[in-house]
Tab-separated table of C-alpha atoms in Angstrom:
chain	number	residue	atom	x	y	z
A	68	MET	CA	195.902	49.378	147.788
A	69	ARG	CA	198.874	51.522	146.743
A	70	THR	CA	198.394	50.487	143.108
A	71	LYS	CA	194.790	51.666	143.397
A	72	SER	CA	195.999	55.029	144.758
A	73	LEU	CA	198.506	55.292	141.909
A	74	LEU	CA	195.811	54.397	139.382
A	75	ILE	CA	193.455	57.089	140.701
A	76	GLY	CA	196.383	59.553	140.612
A	77	ASP	CA	197.248	58.591	137.040
A	78	ILE	CA	193.641	58.913	135.850
A	79	ARG	CA	193.381	62.335	137.514
A	80	PHE	CA	196.690	63.363	135.932
A	81	GLN	CA	195.575	62.209	132.462
A	82	PHE	CA	192.258	64.019	132.830
A	83	LYS	CA	193.888	67.277	133.982
A	84	TYR	CA	196.553	67.172	131.297
A	85	GLY	CA	193.907	66.851	128.585
A	86	PHE	CA	194.409	63.218	127.555
A	87	TYR	CA	190.717	62.358	128.057
A	88	PHE	CA	189.728	65.367	126.001
A	89	LEU	CA	191.958	64.173	123.147
A	90	TYR	CA	190.500	60.661	123.316
A	91	ALA	CA	186.963	62.121	123.252
A	92	VAL	CA	187.745	64.334	120.240
A	93	PHE	CA	189.351	61.490	118.276
A	94	THR	CA	186.563	59.061	119.149
A	95	ILE	CA	183.813	61.433	117.994
A	96	LEU	CA	185.770	62.341	114.861
A	97	TYR	CA	186.416	58.706	113.954
A	98	ILE	CA	182.802	57.664	114.495
A	99	ALA	CA	181.677	60.555	112.293
A	100	ILE	CA	184.149	59.519	109.568
A	101	LEU	CA	182.981	55.886	109.804
A	102	TYR	CA	179.372	56.954	109.223
A	103	MET	CA	180.443	58.861	106.121
A	104	LEU	CA	182.338	55.922	104.607
A	105	PRO	CA	180.718	53.394	102.251
A	106	GLY	CA	179.581	50.253	104.093
A	107	ARG	CA	182.143	47.951	102.456
A	108	TRP	CA	185.054	50.048	103.685
A	109	ARG	CA	183.715	50.526	107.163
A	110	GLU	CA	185.051	47.407	108.872
A	111	GLN	CA	188.635	47.745	107.702
A	112	ALA	CA	188.624	51.502	108.368
A	113	ALA	CA	187.283	50.967	111.885
A	114	ILE	CA	189.900	48.301	112.663
A	115	ILE	CA	192.702	50.564	111.390
A	116	MET	CA	191.369	53.435	113.487
A	117	ILE	CA	191.156	51.241	116.566
A	118	PHE	CA	194.599	49.781	115.998
A	119	THR	CA	196.385	53.048	115.275
A	120	ASP	CA	194.637	55.211	117.818
A	121	PRO	CA	193.103	53.807	120.988
A	122	ALA	CA	195.611	50.939	120.979
A	123	ALA	CA	198.766	52.569	119.631
A	124	MET	CA	198.233	56.023	121.139
A	125	GLY	CA	199.371	54.445	124.416
A	126	LEU	CA	202.877	54.569	123.036
A	127	PHE	CA	202.788	58.347	122.535
A	128	PHE	CA	200.687	59.141	125.586
A	129	MET	CA	202.909	57.035	127.827
A	130	GLY	CA	205.982	58.790	126.486
A	131	ALA	CA	204.358	62.164	127.118
A	132	ILE	CA	203.337	61.166	130.653
A	133	ILE	CA	206.840	59.982	131.570
A	134	LEU	CA	208.437	63.079	130.043
A	135	PHE	CA	205.989	65.303	131.983
A	136	GLU	CA	206.832	63.472	135.194
A	137	LYS	CA	210.544	63.762	134.495
A	138	GLY	CA	210.231	67.447	133.615
A	139	GLU	CA	208.335	68.185	136.819
A	140	ARG	CA	210.761	65.986	138.812
A	141	VAL	CA	207.821	63.993	140.178
A	142	LEU	CA	209.711	60.744	139.548
A	143	ASN	CA	212.176	61.801	142.266
A	144	SER	CA	209.370	61.949	144.814
A	145	ILE	CA	207.935	58.627	143.664
A	146	ALA	CA	211.374	56.981	143.835
A	147	ILE	CA	211.717	57.902	147.533
A	148	SER	CA	208.178	56.776	148.379
A	149	PRO	CA	207.090	53.202	149.201
A	150	VAL	CA	205.911	52.785	145.579
A	151	LYS	CA	207.490	49.735	143.965
A	152	PRO	CA	208.509	49.977	140.290
A	153	TYR	CA	206.070	47.207	139.305
A	154	GLU	CA	203.180	49.087	140.988
A	155	TYR	CA	204.153	52.187	139.031
A	156	VAL	CA	204.166	50.246	135.732
A	157	ILE	CA	200.876	48.413	136.403
A	158	SER	CA	199.138	51.669	137.261
A	159	LYS	CA	200.424	53.428	134.156
A	160	LEU	CA	199.471	50.553	131.823
A	161	THR	CA	196.026	50.090	133.337
A	162	SER	CA	195.146	53.773	133.339
A	163	ILE	CA	195.858	54.143	129.604
A	164	ALA	CA	194.343	50.752	128.739
A	165	ILE	CA	191.020	51.631	130.421
A	166	ILE	CA	190.477	54.816	128.413
A	167	SER	CA	191.844	53.208	125.224
A	168	THR	CA	189.465	50.272	125.521
A	169	ALA	CA	186.497	52.530	126.222
A	170	ALA	CA	187.319	54.645	123.149
A	171	ALA	CA	187.853	51.518	121.001
A	172	VAL	CA	184.524	50.001	122.052
A	173	LEU	CA	182.748	53.239	121.107
A	174	ILE	CA	184.469	53.322	117.699
A	175	GLY	CA	183.798	49.600	117.274
A	176	LEU	CA	180.124	50.131	118.016
A	177	GLY	CA	180.072	53.116	115.651
A	178	GLY	CA	181.644	51.026	112.882
A	179	ARG	CA	179.542	47.966	113.802
A	180	VAL	CA	182.639	45.770	113.723
A	181	ILE	CA	182.480	44.039	117.099
A	182	SER	CA	181.451	40.431	116.644
A	183	ASN	CA	183.026	39.037	119.836
A	184	TYR	CA	183.170	41.482	122.723
A	185	ILE	CA	185.560	39.399	124.822
A	186	TYR	CA	188.173	39.053	122.062
A	187	PHE	CA	187.690	42.673	121.020
A	188	ILE	CA	188.149	44.075	124.534
A	189	LEU	CA	191.069	41.749	125.256
A	190	GLY	CA	192.741	42.673	121.977
A	191	VAL	CA	192.514	46.403	122.576
A	192	PHE	CA	193.321	46.212	126.308
A	193	LEU	CA	196.394	44.002	125.898
A	194	GLY	CA	197.450	45.848	122.735
A	195	SER	CA	197.235	49.161	124.576
A	196	CYS	CA	199.303	47.736	127.464
A	197	LEU	CA	201.898	46.466	124.994
A	198	PHE	CA	202.169	49.825	123.224
A	199	SER	CA	202.328	51.607	126.587
A	200	CYS	CA	205.170	49.312	127.682
A	201	ILE	CA	207.095	50.299	124.556
A	202	GLY	CA	206.348	53.942	125.399
A	203	ILE	CA	207.785	53.451	128.904
A	204	ILE	CA	210.831	51.547	127.625
A	205	LEU	CA	211.624	54.319	125.145
A	206	ALA	CA	210.790	57.274	127.401
A	207	VAL	CA	212.764	56.372	130.526
A	208	ASN	CA	216.083	56.986	128.781
A	209	ILE	CA	214.977	60.038	126.815
A	210	LYS	CA	214.933	63.680	127.854
A	211	THR	CA	212.998	65.597	125.178
A	212	LEU	CA	209.753	65.099	123.261
A	213	ASN	CA	211.596	65.403	119.930
A	214	GLN	CA	213.993	62.598	120.855
A	215	PHE	CA	211.013	60.507	121.917
A	216	ILE	CA	209.099	61.039	118.667
A	217	VAL	CA	212.179	60.032	116.637
A	218	ALA	CA	212.630	56.923	118.803
A	219	THR	CA	208.999	55.859	118.275
A	220	ILE	CA	209.265	55.752	114.460
A	221	PRO	CA	211.037	52.350	114.189
A	222	ALA	CA	208.801	50.920	116.936
A	223	GLU	CA	205.661	52.078	115.103
A	224	ILE	CA	206.870	50.603	111.793
A	225	ILE	CA	207.836	47.247	113.321
A	226	ILE	CA	204.499	46.910	115.101
A	227	SER	CA	202.128	48.422	112.558
A	228	LEU	CA	203.314	47.229	109.132
A	229	PRO	CA	202.762	43.455	109.595
A	230	ALA	CA	199.425	44.194	111.298
A	231	ILE	CA	198.166	46.372	108.421
A	232	ALA	CA	199.414	43.766	105.902
A	233	TRP	CA	197.424	41.094	107.784
A	234	LEU	CA	194.318	43.275	107.754
A	235	PHE	CA	194.535	43.633	103.972
A	236	GLY	CA	194.851	39.911	103.332
A	237	PHE	CA	198.539	38.998	103.673
A	238	LYS	CA	197.967	36.163	106.146
A	239	PRO	CA	200.724	33.537	106.378
A	240	LEU	CA	200.101	31.644	109.636
A	241	TRP	CA	203.551	32.377	111.071
A	242	LEU	CA	202.667	36.074	111.117
A	243	ILE	CA	200.238	35.370	113.955
A	244	LEU	CA	203.315	35.358	116.203
A	245	HIS	CA	203.500	39.125	115.682
A	246	PRO	CA	201.789	41.068	118.511
A	247	GLY	CA	200.292	43.710	116.210
A	248	VAL	CA	198.750	40.973	114.073
A	249	CYS	CA	197.287	39.435	117.240
A	250	VAL	CA	195.514	42.723	118.047
A	251	ILE	CA	193.946	42.804	114.547
A	252	GLU	CA	192.983	39.122	114.737
A	253	LEU	CA	191.284	39.587	118.107
A	254	CYS	CA	189.457	42.766	117.070
A	255	GLN	CA	188.212	41.039	113.902
A	256	ASN	CA	187.343	37.826	115.771
A	257	GLY	CA	189.432	35.973	113.163
A	258	GLU	CA	189.787	32.219	112.904
A	259	ASN	CA	193.075	32.325	114.888
A	260	ALA	CA	191.735	34.655	117.597
A	261	PHE	CA	192.030	32.070	120.378
A	262	LEU	CA	195.722	31.486	119.598
A	263	ALA	CA	196.288	35.232	119.138
A	264	MET	CA	194.963	35.875	122.640
A	265	PHE	CA	197.737	33.758	124.218
A	266	ILE	CA	200.462	35.091	121.949
A	267	LEU	CA	199.459	38.704	122.669
A	268	ALA	CA	199.273	37.973	126.417
A	269	PHE	CA	202.809	36.547	126.241
A	270	TRP	CA	204.174	39.585	124.373
A	271	THR	CA	202.421	41.980	126.745
A	272	PHE	CA	203.752	40.161	129.810
A	273	PHE	CA	207.252	40.082	128.317
A	274	ALA	CA	207.104	43.818	127.492
A	275	ALA	CA	205.712	44.631	130.964
A	276	VAL	CA	208.600	42.794	132.653
A	277	TYR	CA	211.081	44.658	130.460
A	278	ALA	CA	209.345	47.982	131.221
A	279	TRP	CA	209.433	47.170	134.945
A	280	ARG	CA	213.187	46.518	134.756
A	281	LYS	CA	213.730	49.801	132.908
A	282	VAL	CA	211.682	51.740	135.472
A	283	ARG	CA	213.560	50.083	138.345
A	284	LYS	CA	216.832	51.115	136.712
A	285	SER	CA	215.485	54.591	136.105
A	286	PHE	CA	214.509	55.002	139.792
A	287	LYS	CA	218.031	53.960	140.781
A	288	SER	CA	219.615	56.293	138.253
A	289	LEU	CA	217.846	59.207	139.988
A	290	GLY	CA	220.625	58.698	142.528
A	291	GLY	CA	223.044	59.642	139.770
A	292	ILE	CA	224.517	56.197	139.134
A	293	LYS	CA	224.800	54.826	135.610
A	294	LEU	CA	223.644	51.200	135.651
B	13	MET	CA	218.771	57.271	164.195
B	14	ILE	CA	221.601	57.330	161.604
B	15	GLU	CA	224.925	55.545	161.876
B	16	VAL	CA	227.561	55.778	159.161
B	17	ASN	CA	230.750	53.716	159.403
B	18	ASN	CA	233.637	53.666	156.916
B	19	LEU	CA	231.465	54.925	154.070
B	20	ASN	CA	233.161	54.922	150.664
B	21	PHE	CA	231.502	55.698	147.352
B	22	SER	CA	232.374	57.055	143.932
B	23	TYR	CA	230.480	57.618	140.677
B	24	THR	CA	233.725	56.935	138.785
B	25	LYS	CA	236.901	54.938	139.363
B	26	ASN	CA	238.424	57.861	141.232
B	27	PRO	CA	237.688	58.025	144.965
B	28	PHE	CA	234.986	60.511	146.003
B	29	ILE	CA	233.316	59.883	149.365
B	30	GLU	CA	236.105	58.450	151.466
B	31	ASP	CA	236.094	56.759	154.845
B	32	MET	CA	233.246	58.791	156.273
B	33	ASN	CA	231.993	58.196	159.822
B	34	PHE	CA	229.283	60.004	161.745
B	35	ILE	CA	226.248	59.483	163.933
B	36	VAL	CA	223.026	61.500	163.923
B	37	GLN	CA	221.098	61.335	167.178
B	38	SER	CA	217.343	61.163	167.313
B	39	GLY	CA	215.644	64.560	167.601
B	40	GLU	CA	218.528	66.719	166.403
B	41	ILE	CA	219.085	68.907	163.364
B	42	PHE	CA	222.260	67.762	161.666
B	43	GLY	CA	223.702	69.924	158.915
B	44	PHE	CA	225.939	69.022	156.019
B	45	LEU	CA	227.804	72.149	155.109
B	46	GLY	CA	229.953	72.444	152.038
B	47	PRO	CA	230.299	74.116	148.654
B	48	SER	CA	228.630	72.817	145.487
B	49	GLY	CA	230.101	69.506	144.348
B	50	ALA	CA	231.478	68.686	147.803
B	51	GLY	CA	229.438	65.486	148.128
B	52	LYS	CA	226.526	66.676	150.314
B	53	SER	CA	223.776	65.611	147.942
B	54	THR	CA	225.547	62.314	147.260
B	55	ILE	CA	225.547	61.547	150.983
B	56	GLN	CA	221.843	62.443	151.117
B	57	LYS	CA	221.166	60.090	148.188
B	58	ILE	CA	223.015	57.305	149.995
B	59	LEU	CA	221.079	57.928	153.210
B	60	THR	CA	217.749	57.976	151.362
B	61	GLY	CA	218.500	54.735	149.538
B	62	LEU	CA	218.773	56.218	146.039
B	63	ILE	CA	222.403	55.073	145.907
B	64	THR	CA	222.999	51.560	147.193
B	65	THR	CA	226.360	50.749	145.626
B	66	TYR	CA	228.379	52.198	148.506
B	67	LYS	CA	230.947	50.394	150.628
B	68	GLY	CA	230.855	50.425	154.426
B	69	ASN	CA	227.836	50.537	156.707
B	70	VAL	CA	224.996	53.032	156.605
B	71	LYS	CA	222.156	52.407	159.026
B	72	VAL	CA	219.008	54.527	159.009
B	73	ASN	CA	216.366	53.658	161.594
B	74	ASN	CA	218.426	50.492	162.262
B	75	ILE	CA	218.091	49.361	158.632
B	76	GLU	CA	221.182	48.872	156.466
B	77	VAL	CA	220.264	51.202	153.608
B	78	LYS	CA	221.576	49.025	150.770
B	79	ARG	CA	219.189	46.291	151.921
B	80	HIS	CA	216.126	48.492	152.384
B	81	ASP	CA	212.688	47.547	151.118
B	82	SER	CA	209.844	49.878	150.185
B	83	SER	CA	208.639	50.130	153.827
B	84	PHE	CA	211.907	52.011	154.514
B	85	TYR	CA	210.246	55.062	152.963
B	86	GLU	CA	207.226	55.005	155.285
B	87	ASN	CA	209.293	56.785	157.921
B	88	ILE	CA	211.464	59.204	155.986
B	89	GLY	CA	210.515	62.398	154.194
B	90	VAL	CA	212.651	64.130	151.578
B	91	ASP	CA	212.365	67.757	150.527
B	92	PHE	CA	214.363	68.122	147.312
B	93	GLU	CA	216.106	71.382	146.450
B	94	PHE	CA	213.790	71.868	143.452
B	95	PRO	CA	210.008	71.394	143.600
B	96	SER	CA	208.816	67.968	142.483
B	97	LEU	CA	205.111	68.592	141.983
B	98	TYR	CA	202.450	68.051	139.329
B	99	GLU	CA	202.183	71.580	137.943
B	100	LYS	CA	198.682	71.231	136.490
B	101	LEU	CA	197.203	69.786	139.663
B	102	THR	CA	196.180	71.999	142.563
B	103	SER	CA	198.193	72.026	145.763
B	104	ARG	CA	195.498	69.960	147.488
B	105	GLU	CA	195.404	67.411	144.647
B	106	ASN	CA	199.187	67.067	144.843
B	107	MET	CA	199.046	66.518	148.584
B	108	VAL	CA	196.164	64.040	148.323
B	109	PHE	CA	198.037	62.046	145.679
B	110	PHE	CA	201.351	61.877	147.508
B	111	SER	CA	199.750	61.101	150.871
B	112	SER	CA	197.803	58.240	149.247
B	113	LEU	CA	201.122	56.460	148.634
B	114	TYR	CA	201.756	56.010	152.376
B	115	LYS	CA	200.093	54.013	155.141
B	116	LYS	CA	200.211	56.854	157.671
B	117	ARG	CA	198.627	60.146	156.610
B	118	GLN	CA	198.368	63.616	158.083
B	119	ASP	CA	195.445	65.987	157.628
B	120	ILE	CA	196.102	67.867	154.373
B	121	ASP	CA	194.344	71.092	155.350
B	122	THR	CA	196.294	71.302	158.617
B	123	LEU	CA	199.558	70.958	156.702
B	124	LEU	CA	198.518	73.544	154.110
B	125	GLU	CA	197.470	75.900	156.911
B	126	SER	CA	200.833	75.443	158.663
B	127	VAL	CA	202.636	77.039	155.723
B	128	GLY	CA	199.963	79.576	154.867
B	129	LEU	CA	198.734	77.802	151.726
B	130	LEU	CA	195.220	76.779	152.762
B	131	LYS	CA	193.649	79.695	150.927
B	132	ASP	CA	195.515	78.591	147.783
B	133	ALA	CA	194.630	74.921	148.191
B	134	ASP	CA	192.566	74.825	144.997
B	135	LYS	CA	194.988	76.833	142.893
B	136	LYS	CA	197.117	75.083	140.274
B	137	VAL	CA	200.755	74.707	141.284
B	138	SER	CA	201.812	76.283	137.972
B	139	ASP	CA	200.278	79.546	139.256
B	140	PHE	CA	202.356	79.460	142.446
B	141	SER	CA	205.361	81.684	143.160
B	142	LYS	CA	208.740	80.103	143.870
B	143	GLY	CA	208.286	80.576	147.622
B	144	MET	CA	204.835	78.964	147.556
B	145	LYS	CA	206.187	75.980	145.609
B	146	SER	CA	209.022	75.583	148.121
B	147	ARG	CA	206.572	75.609	151.038
B	148	LEU	CA	204.299	73.110	149.306
B	149	ASN	CA	207.265	70.898	148.455
B	150	PHE	CA	208.299	71.001	152.089
B	151	ILE	CA	204.930	69.909	153.488
B	152	LYS	CA	204.772	67.216	150.795
B	153	ALA	CA	207.684	65.634	152.674
B	154	LEU	CA	205.535	65.659	155.832
B	155	VAL	CA	202.319	64.068	154.494
B	156	HIS	CA	203.108	60.727	156.132
B	157	ASP	CA	204.403	62.262	159.370
B	158	PRO	CA	207.945	60.819	159.036
B	159	GLN	CA	210.314	60.775	162.001
B	160	LEU	CA	213.306	61.521	159.792
B	161	LEU	CA	213.433	64.463	157.403
B	162	PHE	CA	215.996	65.175	154.692
B	163	LEU	CA	216.010	68.788	153.579
B	164	ASP	CA	218.132	69.834	150.617
B	165	GLU	CA	218.836	73.572	150.576
B	166	PRO	CA	215.406	74.384	152.038
B	167	THR	CA	215.898	78.154	151.910
B	168	ALA	CA	217.688	78.363	148.548
B	169	GLY	CA	216.264	81.098	146.353
B	170	LEU	CA	213.722	82.288	148.935
B	171	ASP	CA	213.278	85.928	149.884
B	172	PRO	CA	214.126	86.824	153.522
B	173	SER	CA	210.538	86.582	154.782
B	174	ASN	CA	209.888	83.192	153.157
B	175	SER	CA	213.293	82.002	154.310
B	176	ARG	CA	212.405	83.014	157.887
B	177	ARG	CA	209.077	81.232	157.593
B	178	MET	CA	210.773	78.056	156.349
B	179	LYS	CA	213.309	78.102	159.179
B	180	ASP	CA	210.524	78.524	161.748
B	181	ILE	CA	208.740	75.490	160.303
B	182	ILE	CA	211.955	73.455	160.491
B	183	LEU	CA	212.373	74.422	164.138
B	184	GLN	CA	208.722	73.500	164.800
B	185	GLN	CA	209.379	70.042	163.351
B	186	LYS	CA	212.405	69.669	165.600
B	187	ALA	CA	210.283	70.685	168.600
B	188	MET	CA	207.905	67.861	167.625
B	189	GLY	CA	210.792	65.418	168.039
B	190	LYS	CA	211.697	64.915	164.376
B	191	THR	CA	215.274	64.220	163.318
B	192	ILE	CA	216.313	66.519	160.508
B	193	LEU	CA	219.226	66.296	158.097
B	194	LEU	CA	219.879	69.578	156.451
B	195	THR	CA	222.058	69.966	153.381
B	196	THR	CA	223.131	73.528	152.793
B	197	HIS	CA	225.895	75.848	151.777
B	198	ASN	CA	224.320	78.660	153.776
B	199	MET	CA	226.409	79.103	156.922
B	200	TYR	CA	223.833	81.371	158.572
B	201	ASP	CA	221.106	78.728	158.251
B	202	ALA	CA	223.479	76.090	159.600
B	203	THR	CA	224.534	78.240	162.559
B	204	GLU	CA	220.950	79.100	163.426
B	205	LEU	CA	219.307	75.722	162.921
B	206	CYS	CA	221.783	72.926	163.459
B	207	ASP	CA	222.709	71.074	166.640
B	208	HIS	CA	225.676	69.574	164.821
B	209	VAL	CA	227.320	70.473	161.546
B	210	ALA	CA	229.580	68.372	159.388
B	211	PHE	CA	231.943	70.185	157.048
B	212	ILE	CA	232.178	68.352	153.735
B	213	ALA	CA	234.764	69.172	151.101
B	214	ASP	CA	235.919	67.013	148.186
B	215	GLY	CA	233.930	64.071	149.530
B	216	LYS	CA	235.629	64.120	152.906
B	217	LEU	CA	234.379	64.983	156.357
B	218	ARG	CA	236.666	67.807	157.493
B	219	ALA	CA	235.056	68.641	160.845
B	220	LEU	CA	232.030	67.680	162.908
B	221	ASP	CA	230.834	69.515	165.998
B	222	THR	CA	228.191	71.905	167.264
B	223	PRO	CA	228.281	75.286	165.507
B	224	ARG	CA	229.087	76.931	168.842
B	225	ASN	CA	232.017	74.615	169.573
B	226	LEU	CA	233.395	75.090	166.087
B	227	ILE	CA	233.199	78.841	166.465
B	228	MET	CA	234.508	78.982	170.026
B	229	SER	CA	237.284	76.474	169.346
B	230	ARG	CA	238.787	79.025	167.008
B	231	GLY	CA	238.727	81.208	170.102
B	232	ALA	CA	240.025	84.368	169.039
B	233	ALA	CA	237.037	86.190	169.808
B	234	LYS	CA	237.822	89.813	169.608
B	235	VAL	CA	235.856	92.822	170.727
B	236	SER	CA	235.688	95.814	168.469
B	237	TYR	CA	234.406	99.157	169.665
B	238	THR	CA	233.992	102.659	168.314
B	239	TYR	CA	234.051	106.100	169.908
B	240	MET	CA	234.311	109.743	168.877
B	241	CYS	CA	237.726	111.454	169.044
B	242	ASN	CA	238.256	115.024	167.762
B	243	GLY	CA	234.997	114.833	165.823
B	244	LYS	CA	235.931	111.571	164.061
B	245	GLU	CA	234.680	108.036	164.699
B	246	VAL	CA	237.560	105.805	165.803
B	247	ARG	CA	237.492	101.985	165.823
B	248	ASN	CA	239.594	99.870	168.228
B	249	GLU	CA	239.915	96.145	168.855
B	250	ALA	CA	240.749	94.188	172.024
B	251	LEU	CA	241.263	90.473	172.512
B	252	LEU	CA	238.479	88.993	174.606
B	253	ASN	CA	240.893	87.190	176.911
B	254	SER	CA	242.705	90.435	177.789
B	255	ILE	CA	239.832	92.864	177.615
B	256	GLY	CA	240.403	93.962	181.219
B	257	ASN	CA	243.790	95.407	180.255
B	258	ASP	CA	242.382	97.722	177.590
B	259	ASN	CA	242.558	101.082	179.380
B	260	MET	CA	240.840	102.987	176.594
B	261	LEU	CA	237.827	100.655	176.653
B	262	GLN	CA	237.635	100.936	180.474
B	263	LYS	CA	237.749	104.722	180.268
B	264	LEU	CA	235.100	104.915	177.546
B	265	MET	CA	232.814	102.637	179.516
B	266	GLN	CA	233.220	104.685	182.678
B	267	GLU	CA	232.477	107.883	180.764
B	268	ASN	CA	229.619	106.283	178.789
B	269	LYS	CA	231.274	107.389	175.551
B	270	LEU	CA	231.150	104.139	173.602
B	271	LEU	CA	229.372	104.467	170.269
B	272	SER	CA	229.245	100.712	169.608
B	273	ILE	CA	230.735	97.467	170.873
B	274	HIS	CA	230.703	94.029	169.202
B	275	SER	CA	232.286	90.679	169.796
B	276	SER	CA	233.657	89.300	166.553
B	277	GLU	CA	233.727	85.506	166.576
B	278	PRO	CA	234.728	83.841	163.349
B	279	THR	CA	231.816	82.673	161.193
B	280	LEU	CA	231.399	79.059	160.072
B	281	ASN	CA	232.570	80.262	156.678
B	282	ASP	CA	235.838	81.570	158.203
B	283	ILE	CA	236.390	78.226	159.909
B	284	PHE	CA	235.493	76.319	156.756
B	285	VAL	CA	238.027	78.314	154.762
B	286	GLU	CA	240.645	77.750	157.456
B	287	LEU	CA	240.053	73.987	157.458
B	288	THR	CA	239.586	73.329	153.773
B	289	GLY	CA	241.078	76.274	151.938
B	290	ARG	CA	237.733	76.726	150.145
B	291	ALA	CA	234.797	79.065	150.699
B	292	LEU	CA	231.235	77.880	151.270
B	293	GLN	CA	229.554	80.272	148.860
């Protein structure tokens, strides 16, 4: 019940702070670009767009949300409310994943790249949650947007490079253990999609637990103690 | 309502809060008075469960704070010194969101009305003045109708009329039976509002009593009076316990020639300085 209240609050917050507007602009822009591209490029372009934006934008948006909440001292009020850190994390991940998945489905439809809706939606939803977890993990210890952007660079490289390499044909089987590769495999409905689903779920769960621990620590540190 | 026994805590290896003991009775306003850095906010953080690495016993609503669960927060409200609000949401949206986090909820419009913000309910918080934000922040602590309220410098930075308004609301809450812990370095607020005040300096409890007892225990009360003599205003003082022996005062009273007369008890600040060697402000 409280998670539902948090989720409604987060969606309202994201709407008011212009996140939905940004998603809408990017989605329309990307679909327009896809229609202008030659047919043979369309699938790979659409998958890159889906991977780098609706999925990966969670990392930046989550960082921005946490920094906004820190800046407006709202985290203090949440820390002295009955909200549990895991409820806070679940709400944040779900709120971003819902809008990310909706945007990805629209781009996917625009690029005509969705061959398995279940794998596609799971790939984007879990991928978005994973990126958002990284956003939370990075943002809880950071004070300014500049520091956050610098901190995201290595995370973006580590997650994106193997995934892009996979998309363009570098496909040793061991690389399927990489979460970014799993997102691509699921969105493309590749031959290892079933395996990718479990690997991505594992990574997302692992990242969510780590994010929960960081948030719990962060709530405690509002009391001024270094843990 | 609150019981603190042998409380010790420090952020570093050096001692800070040391061997603190006090009790806050249900329905009273209890003030922590001390200069910045004295340990007031740290004690508030311990009492609200934000710091749990203390030694000793701290019971709030019969719950040992270091072992609290999330339901602990259903019955306490905290008004931080600085507003903690979503700036781009309206005041009503902020209240609706924060009240949705609790099981018990108060009517939002009634709360907004109580602090004169109902007409601004649909205005973004970023457009609010400092006083309006403080009032909204205060009622945010009341959305779940808690029995225990923690107020951190509730009148800090407010103009006299908003400060008066805030103090009236605090007294209204007390009249409704709420227990209120007030953290302040404003001796006038403490004298006016508190049933008991605790003087905190360097992490130690230096005195604890009612403001009146603290003031009267320093006795001393003097009376100062003024009168006209050869066209000039003259000021005299007499000790309250020997006022009957002051012939000049008697004469002036009989002749109705007093210009002014005041008792001059020490202020809480005077007593604080006497006890700790430091000033409150």
